[in-house]
CSV table of C-alpha atoms in Angstrom, one decimal:
chain,number,residue,atom,x,y,z
A,1,MET,CA,210.3,62.8,-149.5
A,2,GLU,CA,211.3,66.5,-149.9
A,3,ARG,CA,210.3,68.7,-147.0
A,4,PRO,CA,207.7,71.2,-147.9
A,5,VAL,CA,208.9,74.8,-148.2
A,6,ARG,CA,207.8,77.0,-145.2
A,7,VAL,CA,206.5,80.4,-146.2
A,8,LEU,CA,205.9,83.4,-143.8
A,9,VAL,CA,203.3,85.6,-145.6
A,10,VAL,CA,203.2,89.3,-144.6
A,11,GLY,CA,200.3,91.5,-145.6
A,12,ARG,CA,198.3,94.5,-144.4
A,13,HIS,CA,194.8,93.1,-144.7
A,14,PHE,CA,193.6,89.5,-144.2
A,15,TRP,CA,189.9,89.2,-143.5
A,16,PRO,CA,186.9,88.3,-145.7
A,17,HIS,CA,185.5,91.8,-146.6
A,18,GLY,CA,184.6,92.0,-150.3
A,19,SER,CA,185.7,95.6,-150.9
A,20,LEU,CA,189.3,95.0,-149.8
A,21,ASP,CA,190.8,93.6,-152.9
A,22,SER,CA,194.2,93.1,-151.3
A,23,ALA,CA,192.7,91.1,-148.5
A,24,GLY,CA,190.8,88.7,-150.8
A,25,HIS,CA,193.9,88.3,-152.9
A,26,LEU,CA,196.1,87.5,-149.9
A,27,MET,CA,193.6,84.9,-148.6
A,28,GLU,CA,193.5,83.2,-152.0
A,29,LEU,CA,197.3,83.2,-152.2
A,30,ALA,CA,197.7,81.7,-148.7
A,31,SER,CA,195.1,79.0,-149.5
A,32,GLY,CA,196.8,78.3,-152.8
A,33,PHE,CA,200.2,78.0,-151.3
A,34,LYS,CA,198.9,75.5,-148.8
A,35,LEU,CA,197.1,73.4,-151.5
A,36,ALA,CA,200.4,73.4,-153.5
A,37,GLY,CA,202.2,71.8,-150.6
A,38,ALA,CA,203.8,74.7,-148.8
A,39,GLN,CA,203.5,75.3,-145.0
A,40,VAL,CA,202.0,78.7,-144.6
A,41,SER,CA,201.9,81.2,-141.7
A,42,VAL,CA,200.5,84.7,-142.1
A,43,VAL,CA,201.4,87.9,-140.2
A,44,THR,CA,199.0,90.8,-140.5
A,45,PRO,CA,198.1,93.7,-138.2
A,46,LYS,CA,194.9,93.9,-136.3
A,47,HIS,CA,192.7,97.0,-136.7
A,48,ALA,CA,190.9,96.8,-133.4
A,49,ALA,CA,192.0,95.9,-129.9
A,50,SER,CA,189.3,93.3,-129.5
A,51,TRP,CA,190.6,91.2,-132.5
A,52,ALA,CA,192.2,87.9,-131.6
A,53,GLU,CA,196.0,87.8,-132.0
A,54,ARG,CA,196.1,84.3,-133.4
A,55,PHE,CA,193.7,82.0,-135.3
A,56,SER,CA,193.6,79.3,-137.9
A,57,PHE,CA,192.4,79.9,-141.4
A,58,ARG,CA,192.2,76.9,-143.8
A,59,GLU,CA,195.0,75.2,-142.0
A,60,CYS,CA,197.1,78.3,-142.1
A,61,GLN,CA,198.2,79.9,-138.8
A,62,VAL,CA,197.4,83.7,-138.8
A,63,TYR,CA,199.1,86.0,-136.4
A,64,ARG,CA,198.0,89.6,-135.6
A,65,PRO,CA,200.5,90.8,-133.0
A,66,ILE,CA,200.4,94.5,-133.8
A,67,ARG,CA,197.6,97.0,-133.9
A,68,MET,CA,197.2,99.4,-136.9
A,69,PHE,CA,195.0,102.3,-136.4
A,70,ARG,CA,192.2,102.8,-138.9
A,71,THR,CA,192.8,106.6,-139.0
A,72,GLY,CA,196.2,106.1,-140.6
A,73,TRP,CA,199.6,107.4,-139.7
A,74,THR,CA,200.2,110.5,-137.6
A,75,ALA,CA,203.3,112.7,-137.2
A,76,ARG,CA,204.2,111.5,-133.7
A,77,GLY,CA,203.1,109.2,-130.9
A,78,ASP,CA,202.3,105.5,-131.3
A,79,ARG,CA,200.7,105.8,-134.7
A,80,THR,CA,203.7,106.6,-136.8
A,81,ALA,CA,204.8,104.4,-139.8
A,82,SER,CA,208.3,104.0,-138.4
A,83,ARG,CA,207.0,102.6,-135.1
A,84,TYR,CA,204.7,100.1,-137.0
A,85,ILE,CA,207.6,99.0,-139.2
A,86,ARG,CA,209.9,98.6,-136.3
A,87,TYR,CA,207.4,96.5,-134.3
A,88,LEU,CA,206.5,94.3,-137.3
A,89,ARG,CA,210.2,93.7,-138.1
A,90,ASP,CA,211.1,92.8,-134.5
A,91,TRP,CA,208.2,90.4,-134.3
A,92,ILE,CA,209.2,88.6,-137.6
A,93,VAL,CA,212.7,88.3,-136.3
A,94,SER,CA,211.5,86.5,-133.1
A,95,ASN,CA,208.5,84.9,-134.7
A,96,PRO,CA,207.1,81.7,-133.1
A,97,THR,CA,207.2,79.7,-136.3
A,98,ALA,CA,210.1,78.5,-138.4
A,99,CYS,CA,210.2,79.5,-142.1
A,100,ASP,CA,212.4,79.2,-145.2
A,101,VAL,CA,211.1,82.3,-147.1
A,102,VAL,CA,209.6,85.6,-146.1
A,103,TYR,CA,207.0,86.8,-148.6
A,104,CYS,CA,205.4,90.3,-148.5
A,105,ASP,CA,202.3,90.9,-150.6
A,106,SER,CA,202.8,94.6,-151.2
A,107,GLY,CA,205.7,97.1,-151.7
A,108,ARG,CA,204.7,99.4,-148.9
A,109,GLU,CA,205.6,99.7,-145.2
A,110,GLU,CA,205.3,95.9,-144.7
A,111,ALA,CA,208.0,95.4,-147.3
A,112,ILE,CA,210.5,97.4,-145.3
A,113,ALA,CA,209.8,95.3,-142.2
A,114,ALA,CA,209.8,92.0,-144.1
A,115,VAL,CA,213.1,92.7,-146.0
A,116,GLU,CA,215.0,93.9,-143.0
A,117,ALA,CA,213.8,91.0,-140.9
A,118,ALA,CA,214.7,88.4,-143.5
A,119,ARG,CA,218.1,89.9,-143.8
A,120,ALA,CA,218.5,89.7,-140.0
A,121,ILE,CA,217.7,86.0,-139.8
A,122,LYS,CA,219.5,85.3,-143.1
A,123,LEU,CA,216.5,84.1,-145.1
A,124,PRO,CA,215.5,85.1,-148.7
A,125,SER,CA,212.7,87.7,-149.1
A,126,VAL,CA,210.1,88.0,-151.9
A,127,VAL,CA,208.1,91.2,-152.4
A,128,ARG,CA,205.2,91.6,-154.8
A,129,LEU,CA,204.5,95.0,-156.3
A,130,ALA,CA,200.7,95.1,-155.9
A,131,GLY,CA,197.9,97.2,-157.3
A,132,HIS,CA,197.1,98.7,-160.7
A,133,GLY,CA,197.0,102.2,-162.1
A,134,SER,CA,196.7,105.0,-159.6
A,135,CYS,CA,196.4,102.5,-156.7
A,136,SER,CA,199.6,100.6,-157.5
A,137,ASP,CA,202.7,100.4,-155.3
A,138,LEU,CA,204.8,101.8,-158.1
A,139,GLU,CA,202.6,105.0,-158.1
A,140,TYR,CA,202.8,105.2,-154.3
A,141,HIS,CA,206.6,105.1,-154.4
A,142,GLN,CA,206.7,108.4,-156.3
A,143,HIS,CA,204.8,110.7,-153.9
A,144,SER,CA,206.3,110.6,-150.4
A,145,ARG,CA,209.5,110.1,-148.5
A,146,THR,CA,208.0,106.8,-147.0
A,147,GLY,CA,207.2,105.7,-150.5
A,148,ARG,CA,210.8,106.2,-151.6
A,149,ARG,CA,211.9,104.3,-148.6
A,150,CYS,CA,209.6,101.4,-149.5
A,151,ARG,CA,211.0,101.4,-153.1
A,152,ALA,CA,214.5,101.1,-151.7
A,153,ALA,CA,213.5,98.2,-149.5
A,154,VAL,CA,211.9,96.4,-152.4
A,155,ARG,CA,215.1,96.8,-154.4
A,156,ASP,CA,216.9,95.0,-151.6
A,157,ALA,CA,214.6,92.0,-151.7
A,158,THR,CA,216.0,88.7,-152.9
A,159,ALA,CA,213.2,88.6,-155.5
A,160,VAL,CA,210.5,91.0,-156.8
A,161,VAL,CA,207.3,89.8,-158.3
A,162,VAL,CA,205.3,91.9,-160.8
A,163,GLY,CA,201.9,91.0,-162.3
A,164,SER,CA,202.0,92.7,-165.7
A,165,ALA,CA,204.2,93.8,-168.5
A,166,SER,CA,203.7,97.5,-167.8
A,167,ALA,CA,204.7,97.0,-164.1
A,168,HIS,CA,207.7,95.0,-165.3
A,169,ARG,CA,208.8,97.8,-167.6
A,170,ARG,CA,208.2,100.5,-165.0
A,171,TRP,CA,210.1,98.7,-162.3
A,172,LEU,CA,213.1,98.2,-164.5
A,173,ALA,CA,212.9,101.9,-165.5
A,174,ASP,CA,212.9,102.8,-161.8
A,175,GLY,CA,216.2,101.0,-161.3
A,176,GLY,CA,215.0,97.5,-160.4
A,177,ASP,CA,217.4,94.5,-160.9
A,178,ARG,CA,216.5,92.7,-164.1
A,179,GLU,CA,217.9,89.4,-162.7
A,180,ARG,CA,215.7,89.5,-159.6
A,181,VAL,CA,212.3,90.4,-161.1
A,182,HIS,CA,209.7,87.7,-161.9
A,183,ARG,CA,206.5,88.2,-163.7
A,184,ILE,CA,203.6,86.2,-162.3
A,185,PRO,CA,200.2,87.4,-163.5
A,186,ILE,CA,197.0,87.4,-161.5
A,187,GLY,CA,195.2,84.2,-162.2
A,188,VAL,CA,191.5,83.2,-162.6
A,189,GLY,CA,190.5,80.3,-160.5
A,190,PRO,CA,188.0,77.5,-161.0
A,191,ALA,CA,184.2,78.1,-160.9
A,192,PRO,CA,182.9,78.1,-157.4
A,193,ASP,CA,181.2,74.9,-156.4
A,194,GLN,CA,177.6,75.8,-155.7
A,195,GLY,CA,176.2,72.2,-155.7
A,196,TRP,CA,172.5,72.3,-156.2
A,197,SER,CA,172.3,76.0,-155.4
A,198,SER,CA,170.9,78.3,-158.1
A,199,PRO,CA,171.1,82.1,-157.9
A,200,LYS,CA,167.5,82.1,-156.7
A,201,ARG,CA,168.2,79.7,-153.9
A,202,LEU,CA,171.3,81.6,-152.9
A,203,ARG,CA,169.3,84.8,-152.7
A,204,GLN,CA,166.7,83.2,-150.5
A,205,ALA,CA,169.4,81.8,-148.2
A,206,MET,CA,171.2,85.2,-147.9
A,207,ALA,CA,167.9,86.9,-147.3
A,208,ARG,CA,167.3,84.8,-144.2
A,209,ILE,CA,170.6,86.1,-142.8
A,210,ASN,CA,170.2,89.7,-144.0
A,211,GLY,CA,166.7,90.9,-144.9
A,212,ASP,CA,168.1,93.7,-147.0
A,213,LEU,CA,169.2,91.1,-149.5
A,214,PHE,CA,165.7,89.9,-150.2
A,215,VAL,CA,165.1,90.0,-154.0
A,216,PRO,CA,161.7,89.2,-155.7
A,217,ASP,CA,162.0,86.5,-158.3
A,218,SER,CA,161.3,88.9,-161.1
A,219,CYS,CA,164.1,91.3,-160.2
A,220,SER,CA,167.6,91.6,-161.5
A,221,VAL,CA,170.6,92.3,-159.2
A,222,VAL,CA,173.4,94.8,-160.1
A,223,LEU,CA,176.5,94.1,-158.0
A,224,SER,CA,179.2,96.6,-157.1
A,225,VAL,CA,182.2,95.6,-155.0
A,226,GLU,CA,184.5,98.6,-154.5
A,227,ARG,CA,185.9,101.0,-151.9
A,228,LEU,CA,183.3,103.7,-151.2
A,229,ASP,CA,185.3,106.7,-152.0
A,230,ARG,CA,185.5,109.1,-154.9
A,231,SER,CA,188.6,107.6,-156.4
A,232,SER,CA,187.0,104.2,-156.9
A,233,GLY,CA,184.5,105.3,-159.5
A,234,VAL,CA,181.5,103.8,-157.6
A,235,MET,CA,179.7,107.2,-157.8
A,236,THR,CA,179.2,106.6,-161.5
A,237,LEU,CA,176.8,103.8,-160.7
A,238,VAL,CA,175.2,105.7,-157.8
A,239,LYS,CA,174.5,108.7,-159.9
A,240,SER,CA,172.9,106.5,-162.6
A,241,ALA,CA,170.9,104.4,-160.2
A,242,TYR,CA,167.7,106.6,-160.2
A,243,SER,CA,167.6,106.7,-164.0
A,244,LEU,CA,168.2,102.9,-164.3
A,245,ALA,CA,165.5,102.2,-161.7
A,246,GLN,CA,163.0,104.3,-163.7
A,247,ASN,CA,163.8,102.6,-167.0
A,248,ILE,CA,164.3,99.0,-165.9
A,249,GLN,CA,161.5,97.6,-163.8
A,250,GLY,CA,162.6,95.6,-160.7
A,251,LEU,CA,166.3,96.5,-160.8
A,252,GLN,CA,168.1,95.9,-157.4
A,253,PHE,CA,171.5,97.3,-156.3
A,254,TRP,CA,173.9,95.5,-154.0
A,255,ILE,CA,176.7,97.8,-153.1
A,256,VAL,CA,179.4,95.9,-151.1
A,257,GLY,CA,182.1,98.0,-149.6
A,258,ASP,CA,183.2,100.5,-147.0
A,259,GLY,CA,184.8,103.9,-147.0
A,260,PRO,CA,184.2,107.6,-146.3
A,261,LEU,CA,181.3,107.9,-148.7
A,262,ARG,CA,179.2,105.0,-147.3
A,263,GLU,CA,176.8,107.2,-145.4
A,264,THR,CA,176.6,109.7,-148.3
A,265,ILE,CA,175.8,107.0,-150.8
A,266,TYR,CA,173.1,105.5,-148.5
A,267,ALA,CA,171.5,108.9,-148.0
A,268,GLN,CA,171.5,109.7,-151.8
A,269,LEU,CA,169.9,106.4,-152.8
A,270,ARG,CA,167.3,106.7,-150.1
A,271,SER,CA,166.5,110.3,-151.1
A,272,ASP,CA,166.0,109.0,-154.7
A,273,GLY,CA,163.4,106.7,-153.4
A,274,LEU,CA,165.5,103.6,-153.9
A,275,ARG,CA,165.6,102.3,-150.3
A,276,GLN,CA,163.6,99.2,-151.2
A,277,SER,CA,165.8,98.6,-154.3
A,278,MET,CA,169.2,98.6,-152.7
A,279,ALA,CA,171.3,96.8,-150.1
A,280,MET,CA,174.7,97.8,-148.6
A,281,PRO,CA,175.8,94.7,-146.6
A,282,GLY,CA,179.0,94.4,-144.6
A,283,SER,CA,181.5,91.5,-144.5
A,284,PHE,CA,181.0,88.0,-145.7
A,285,SER,CA,182.8,84.8,-144.6
A,286,SER,CA,182.9,84.0,-148.3
A,287,ALA,CA,182.1,86.3,-151.2
A,288,ASP,CA,181.6,83.5,-153.7
A,289,ASP,CA,177.9,83.3,-152.9
A,290,VAL,CA,177.4,87.0,-153.4
A,291,PHE,CA,179.0,86.9,-156.9
A,292,SER,CA,177.0,83.8,-157.8
A,293,ALA,CA,173.7,85.3,-156.7
A,294,ALA,CA,174.0,88.5,-158.7
A,295,ASP,CA,173.0,89.0,-162.3
A,296,LEU,CA,175.7,91.3,-163.4
A,297,MET,CA,178.6,93.3,-161.9
A,298,VAL,CA,179.7,96.9,-162.5
A,299,HIS,CA,183.3,98.0,-161.8
A,300,ALA,CA,184.7,101.4,-162.5
A,301,GLY,CA,187.9,101.9,-160.5
A,302,ASP,CA,191.6,100.9,-160.7
A,303,GLU,CA,191.3,98.5,-157.8
A,304,GLY,CA,189.7,95.1,-158.0
A,305,PHE,CA,191.9,93.4,-160.6
A,306,GLU,CA,193.7,91.2,-158.1
A,307,HIS,CA,190.6,89.5,-156.5
A,308,GLN,CA,187.2,91.0,-157.3
A,309,ILE,CA,187.4,90.9,-161.1
A,310,PRO,CA,189.0,87.4,-161.2
A,311,THR,CA,186.3,86.1,-158.8
A,312,ALA,CA,183.5,87.6,-160.9
A,313,ILE,CA,185.0,85.9,-164.0
A,314,ALA,CA,185.3,82.6,-162.2
A,315,ALA,CA,181.6,82.9,-161.2
A,316,GLY,CA,180.6,83.5,-164.9
A,317,LEU,CA,179.1,86.8,-163.9
A,318,PRO,CA,178.5,89.3,-166.7
A,319,LEU,CA,180.9,92.2,-166.3
A,320,ILE,CA,180.5,95.9,-167.1
A,321,LEU,CA,183.8,97.6,-166.9
A,322,ALA,CA,184.9,101.2,-167.3
A,323,ASP,CA,187.3,101.9,-170.1
A,324,THR,CA,190.5,102.3,-168.1
A,325,GLU,CA,194.2,101.4,-168.7
A,326,PRO,CA,194.3,98.7,-165.9
A,327,ALA,CA,191.1,97.1,-167.3
A,328,ARG,CA,192.4,97.1,-170.9
A,329,GLU,CA,195.7,95.6,-169.8
A,330,PHE,CA,194.1,92.9,-167.7
A,331,PHE,CA,192.1,91.7,-170.7
A,332,GLY,CA,194.7,92.4,-173.3
A,333,VAL,CA,192.7,94.7,-175.5
A,334,THR,CA,193.5,98.1,-177.1
A,335,GLU,CA,191.7,101.4,-176.4
A,336,ALA,CA,190.6,101.5,-180.1
A,337,ASP,CA,188.9,98.1,-179.8
A,338,VAL,CA,187.1,99.1,-176.6
A,339,GLN,CA,185.9,102.4,-178.1
A,340,ALA,CA,184.7,100.5,-181.1
A,341,TRP,CA,182.7,98.1,-179.0
A,342,ILE,CA,181.2,100.9,-177.0
A,343,LEU,CA,180.1,102.7,-180.1
A,344,ARG,CA,178.5,99.6,-181.5
A,345,ARG,CA,176.6,99.3,-178.2
A,346,ARG,CA,177.2,95.6,-177.9
A,347,PRO,CA,179.7,93.4,-175.9
A,348,SER,CA,181.4,92.1,-179.0
A,349,PRO,CA,182.1,93.4,-182.5
A,350,THR,CA,180.1,90.3,-183.7
A,351,ALA,CA,176.6,89.5,-182.7
A,352,ALA,CA,176.2,87.4,-179.5
A,353,ASP,CA,174.4,84.7,-181.3
A,354,ASP,CA,177.5,84.3,-183.5
A,355,ALA,CA,179.7,83.2,-180.5
A,356,PRO,CA,178.5,79.8,-179.4
A,357,ASN,CA,181.9,78.4,-178.4
A,358,ASP,CA,185.5,79.1,-177.7
A,359,ALA,CA,186.5,78.7,-181.3
A,360,THR,CA,184.5,81.9,-182.1
A,361,ILE,CA,185.7,84.0,-179.2
A,362,ASP,CA,189.4,83.8,-178.3
A,363,ASP,CA,189.6,87.2,-176.7
A,364,ALA,CA,188.0,87.6,-173.2
A,365,GLY,CA,187.9,91.4,-173.7
A,366,ARG,CA,185.2,90.9,-176.3
A,367,CYS,CA,183.0,89.1,-173.7
A,368,VAL,CA,183.0,92.2,-171.5
A,369,TRP,CA,180.4,95.1,-171.6
A,370,TRP,CA,182.5,98.2,-171.7
A,371,PHE,CA,181.4,101.8,-170.9
A,372,ASP,CA,183.0,105.2,-171.0
A,373,PRO,CA,183.2,106.8,-167.5
A,374,LYS,CA,182.7,110.2,-169.1
A,375,GLN,CA,179.4,109.1,-170.7
A,376,PRO,CA,177.1,107.6,-168.0
A,377,LYS,CA,174.6,106.7,-170.7
A,378,THR,CA,176.9,104.1,-172.0
A,379,LEU,CA,176.8,102.4,-168.6
A,380,ARG,CA,173.0,102.6,-168.5
A,381,PHE,CA,172.8,101.1,-172.0
A,382,ALA,CA,175.2,98.2,-171.1
A,383,ILE,CA,173.0,97.3,-168.0
A,384,GLN,CA,169.9,97.4,-170.2
A,385,GLN,CA,171.5,95.1,-172.7
A,386,ILE,CA,172.3,92.4,-170.1
A,387,VAL,CA,169.0,92.7,-168.2
A,388,ASP,CA,167.1,92.3,-171.5
A,389,ASN,CA,168.7,88.9,-172.1
A,390,LEU,CA,170.3,87.5,-169.0
A,391,GLN,CA,170.6,83.9,-170.3
A,392,GLN,CA,172.5,85.1,-173.4
A,393,ALA,CA,174.7,87.3,-171.2
A,394,ARG,CA,175.5,84.4,-168.9
A,395,ARG,CA,176.6,82.3,-171.9
A,396,ILE,CA,178.9,85.0,-173.2
A,397,SER,CA,180.4,85.4,-169.7
A,398,GLN,CA,181.0,81.7,-169.5
A,399,GLN,CA,183.0,82.1,-172.7
A,400,ALA,CA,185.1,84.7,-171.0
A,401,ARG,CA,185.7,82.4,-168.0
A,402,ARG,CA,186.9,79.6,-170.2
A,403,VAL,CA,189.3,81.9,-172.1
A,404,MET,CA,190.7,83.4,-169.0
A,405,GLN,CA,191.1,80.1,-167.2
A,406,ARG,CA,193.1,78.9,-170.2
A,407,THR,CA,195.3,82.0,-170.6
A,408,ARG,CA,195.6,83.2,-167.0
A,409,SER,CA,195.2,80.1,-164.8
A,410,GLN,CA,195.3,80.6,-161.1
A,411,THR,CA,196.9,77.2,-160.6
A,412,ASP,CA,199.8,78.2,-162.9
A,413,SER,CA,200.3,81.4,-161.0
A,414,ILE,CA,200.4,79.6,-157.6
A,415,GLU,CA,202.8,77.0,-159.0
A,416,HIS,CA,205.2,79.7,-160.2
A,417,PHE,CA,205.2,81.3,-156.7
A,418,VAL,CA,205.9,78.0,-155.0
A,419,THR,CA,208.6,77.1,-157.5
A,420,LEU,CA,210.2,80.4,-156.8
A,421,PHE,CA,210.0,79.9,-153.0
A,422,ARG,CA,211.6,76.4,-153.3
A,423,GLN,CA,214.5,77.7,-155.5
A,424,LEU,CA,215.2,80.5,-153.0
A,425,ALA,CA,214.9,78.3,-150.0
A,426,SER,CA,217.5,75.9,-151.4
A,427,GLY,CA,219.9,78.7,-152.4
A,428,PRO,CA,222.9,80.0,-150.7
A,429,THR,CA,221.0,82.6,-148.6
A,430,ARG,CA,219.0,79.9,-146.9
A,431,ARG,CA,219.7,79.1,-143.3
A,432,HIS,CA,217.6,77.2,-140.8
A,433,PHE,CA,216.0,79.5,-138.3
A,434,ASP,CA,215.5,78.2,-134.8
A,435,PRO,CA,212.7,80.4,-133.2
A,436,THR,CA,213.6,79.3,-129.7
A,437,SER,CA,217.0,80.9,-130.0
A,438,MET,CA,217.4,84.7,-130.1
A,439,GLU,CA,221.0,84.4,-131.3
A,440,ASN,CA,219.8,84.3,-134.9
A,441,ALA,CA,218.1,87.7,-134.4
A,442,GLN,CA,221.3,89.5,-133.3
């Protein structure tokens, strides 16, 4: 029997907080690699001294040997990016677990450490260019000296993974090697197994844990899972919350996330008299229940298309998305199509009742409620549409799930990753690494 490939996964965030899109994606990848037959170990920094340095997650060993400060990098002292890169690289070189491939889930500072460490122990390295739009690694590479250093490190990797055609084209234009780049799109997984749990029962169960999540039976829940800063677009929903609450009786807002605007958002909603209509919970051990318990989800930023949006699609949750380039590319639709759907004030250019099965809707973009970020009234109208007929909206969203699971399968994406790892591990750059011997690190 062939020995399973051993993968050392390196990432900056690895804990179940809904607003951190990169963390959710990395957790899904590690779990997927394990289910596909790989042996997985994860290396990630800890963000507080009290955090455990080692634990097990879904049969994957997770190591957090280095502390990263939440306030970010400084010019000198022990909070510099160079010191973090050096410590992470040295730990990987002398890591306590054998591996065949070093995989880094972003093209930032961790990529420098991962590529340099893999070269030192003569193992192949794989780096994924993460993010979309203004939040992408490709954009980060353009604006700082450290970013340019990260780009140089990614170029030195044995293989580079991109998730979209635009990222592929841009990476080649930036000087990337055509032979070493692999396009593996973000996949949509299976529907979460809720057993006998209905949205009503899920809400009741979560309300016993957090009283702020109590929702009367007659109310509808609007979910937002984004970073709470101005670049995420969450303020579009916050500024519309008062008007929505006045026009739609019993509307509830669940705003999941963290960031510099958390206190500002809480104060604004409370001053609008919406304290009893909103909840801002913290972390969840699993976000699946949160998505399944909501009635619809609003998303306005460039982040979220690696974990949050795929999770919402898998849960069959009606989606209201801002008309942005990353959103259009994810669903494979044009700007003209989206603008036409917004103007017609309906989720599809055909009536919802005319779309009973997959034969009618072959484009998941038609199953999304789009809005123009520059016109908040289009957001309010989309929410009104869904709330007025939740059952119909659920049916349309289930159509989107079936289309996306067929065209962007998470299983296929994981298999492509594992196949790539096996090919690299059996290639000429592979050499067995004995972690008990420091000679390999010299």
